[in-house]
Amino acid sequence: MPSSTFPTLTTPAGPTLPEAPAWNRQRRSAMPAHRYRDAHSRVDIPLTDREWPSRRLLQAPLWVPVDLRDGNQALAEPMDPARKRRFFELMVAMGYKEIEVGYPSASRTDYDFVRLIAESDIAPDDVTLVVFTPARRDLIERTVESIRGIRNDVVIHMYTATAPIWRDVVLGQDRAGLRQLILSGGRDVLQLAGDLPRVRFEFSPEVFTLTEPDYALEVCNAMTELWEASPDRPVILNLPATVEIATPNVYADQIEYMHRHLDRRDSVILSVHPHNDRGTGIACAELAVLAGAQRVEGCLFGNGERTGNVDLATLALNLHAQGVDPMIDFSDIDEIRRTVEHCNRIEIHPRHPYVGDLVHTAFSGTHQDAIKKGFAEHRRRAAAERRPEREIEWRVPYLPIDPADVGRSYDEVIRVNSQSGKGGIAYVLETEFGIELPRRLQIDFARRVQQHTDASGSEVAGDQLWGLFREAYLAPATESPVELVDCSTSGRSTSVTLRAGGVERTTSRDDAGTVEALTAALAEAGHPVEVLSLHQTSMSAGSTGDALTLIEYRRGRTTGWAAGLDRSVHSATLHAVMRASADA
C-alpha cells in the first residue's frame, strides 16, 4: 500500500502515529476519552539521542522483592507474622540478596517482624534488608528503632511524592517547599542513622513518571549530595512508575535521561519500581534496565496496589528463556506458587506466565502435534550428540522454556488435552455430577482414565467416569494402619482421637483448625501427611447432594490427591485427610 495512504499528523510535540486509513475507520466509542491527557503533554523528556533501543539484556539486575511491604499493604487481609516469616524464608531460599521486609512505622506487625529479624538468625549474613519510611521525623525515628541490633546490611528507604498533582492536591507545596521538606527528612535520616554500621540509604521520588524531569533530577542530586554518596557507600535512587501512565518507551526515556545526567553516577545504584496500571509493567522494567537501571523492585507474580507491581518471576524467567542466568532459583515453581498463594490468600490465574496451571498445556490439536514432534526431535538430537536431553538446546514449538526447568512434568503438556477431549472428563463430571475439579487434579485423573481406556479400548460414559473417580480417590484403603475415632472442637481447642494397633490416643491443639489438628495428630502417630491445597465442592444434578472435599497432599517427595464425601463438610474433610494418610 503506498505511503500516501497514511498521512502523518503533527503537533508541537512532534510526529504522532499515522491517521487511520479508510479500511480502518472504526466507529467512535461512547467513552469520554477527551477528559484525559497523554503523557507527553504532561512530561516533556529532553532526550533525542536515546541509546536504549540498540542495547540487549545480557545479565540480571539486582532483584528486590517488596512483597512484605508494598505487596502486603495491598492485601485485603495483610499477612500475619507466621505468613510473613514463611514468605521471607521462601525468598531467602530462592536466592534473593536484598529484600524489603516492611514498613515499621505503619503497623505493630511490621515493626515486630523487623525486630524478629534483629533478634533471631532467620536472615543469612549476605542478605540486605530494606525498611520503608515517609520523610517525617517521628516515622523515621520509629523506623531506625526497629533496625537497631540487626547484624545484616540495612537500607533505609525514604520516599516523598514529587509530581505536580501530588504537590498541589496532597502536600500543598510548591517545588521549592517540597525540596526543603525532602531534604529535612534526609537530614533526619542522616542524624538518626548516619553513624550506624552497615546502613545505607535509598530515596524514591514517588510518582516519578509524572514528575518534571528537571525537578526529579534536582531533588535526586540534592539527596546524593546530602547523603554524601560514594562508590564504597552508594545511595540507591529508586524511580518508580507509581502509576503507569505511558507506553514503556516513555519510561525508558525517563530512566535514560536520569542515568545520563545524575551527579555522582558512580556512587548511585539506579533502581526502578514499575506498577502495572497499563498492563505493561514487564516491558517497562525490561526497557528501564536497557536504559541504565541496575536494580528492580517488584513482587513475586505481581501482587500490589490496583493492578499490581511488576512481576519479578516473569522478569527473571524471561531472562532464563533468552539464555541469561536470572540468579534466582525457580526450579520448583509450584512450591513457590503454593507459598505465595497461602501468604497472600490470592490464587494465581491459570494463564499467568510460567506458573499458571495451563501455560504448558495445548488444547489445540495442531499445537499438540507440533509439541509432540518437537519432543521427538529433541530426543533425536540428544541421542545423536550422545548428551543428556537436559544439556541440549531447547527448541520445541509453542514452549518457550522446558517445563522441567521449573519443576513441571511433560504429562500435562501432551496428554491432558487428548484425554479431556476423548472422554470429556472435566466437562462430564461438572455437568452430570456438579463436581468442579482443580486443574492439577484433572491432570492426575486424566492419567488414570487413560490407563482404563488403553486397556478397554472404549470411551468412558458418565457413570463409568464417576466410578473410576470413586475408586481412585474415595474408596477406603484396604488396610489402613490408623483409624480416626473422634475429632471435636471445644472453645479454642481441637481434640483428635486416633486408634493404631488397637491403642487409642487423644491429642489436643489450641487455636488450630480441624485439618491442622488432624495432620499434627497423624504426624505424632507416625503417619505424617502435608495438605498442600484443599478444595470443597458438592454433588448435584440428581446425585447424592453430599459435600465433596478434595485435597492435594505430600508425604516425603510424593504428592497425590484424595477425596472425602459426606453430608457434612466437616466429616468430608476428615475423610479426605485420612484417605491421604492411608495412600501416602
XYZ file of C-alpha atoms in Angstrom, residues 5-6 11 16-17 35 42 85 94 114 129 131 166 168 178 199 371-372 412 432 441 492 520 533 550 569 581:
27
model
C -2.411 6.383 2.118
C -1.057 7.174 5.626
C 1.613 18.546 16.735
C 2.485 11.061 16.021
C 1.084 7.837 14.639
C -11.169 14.013 29.614
C 2.440 16.294 30.949
C 8.074 -15.324 58.097
C 15.202 -18.705 46.263
C 11.724 -6.356 61.743
C 17.285 -5.831 54.494
C 12.878 -0.814 55.599
C 0.540 15.429 44.449
C -0.814 20.697 44.711
C 8.810 20.257 48.709
C 23.400 1.112 56.971
C 4.840 -30.159 20.535
C 4.989 -33.958 20.209
C 0.285 -32.051 31.348
C -23.559 -34.623 35.263
C -6.496 -32.941 39.857
C -10.273 -22.762 71.207
C -0.484 -32.933 63.673
C -4.318 -27.448 48.923
C -10.617 -32.666 47.533
C -18.447 -30.699 55.040
C -2.686 -40.668 55.221
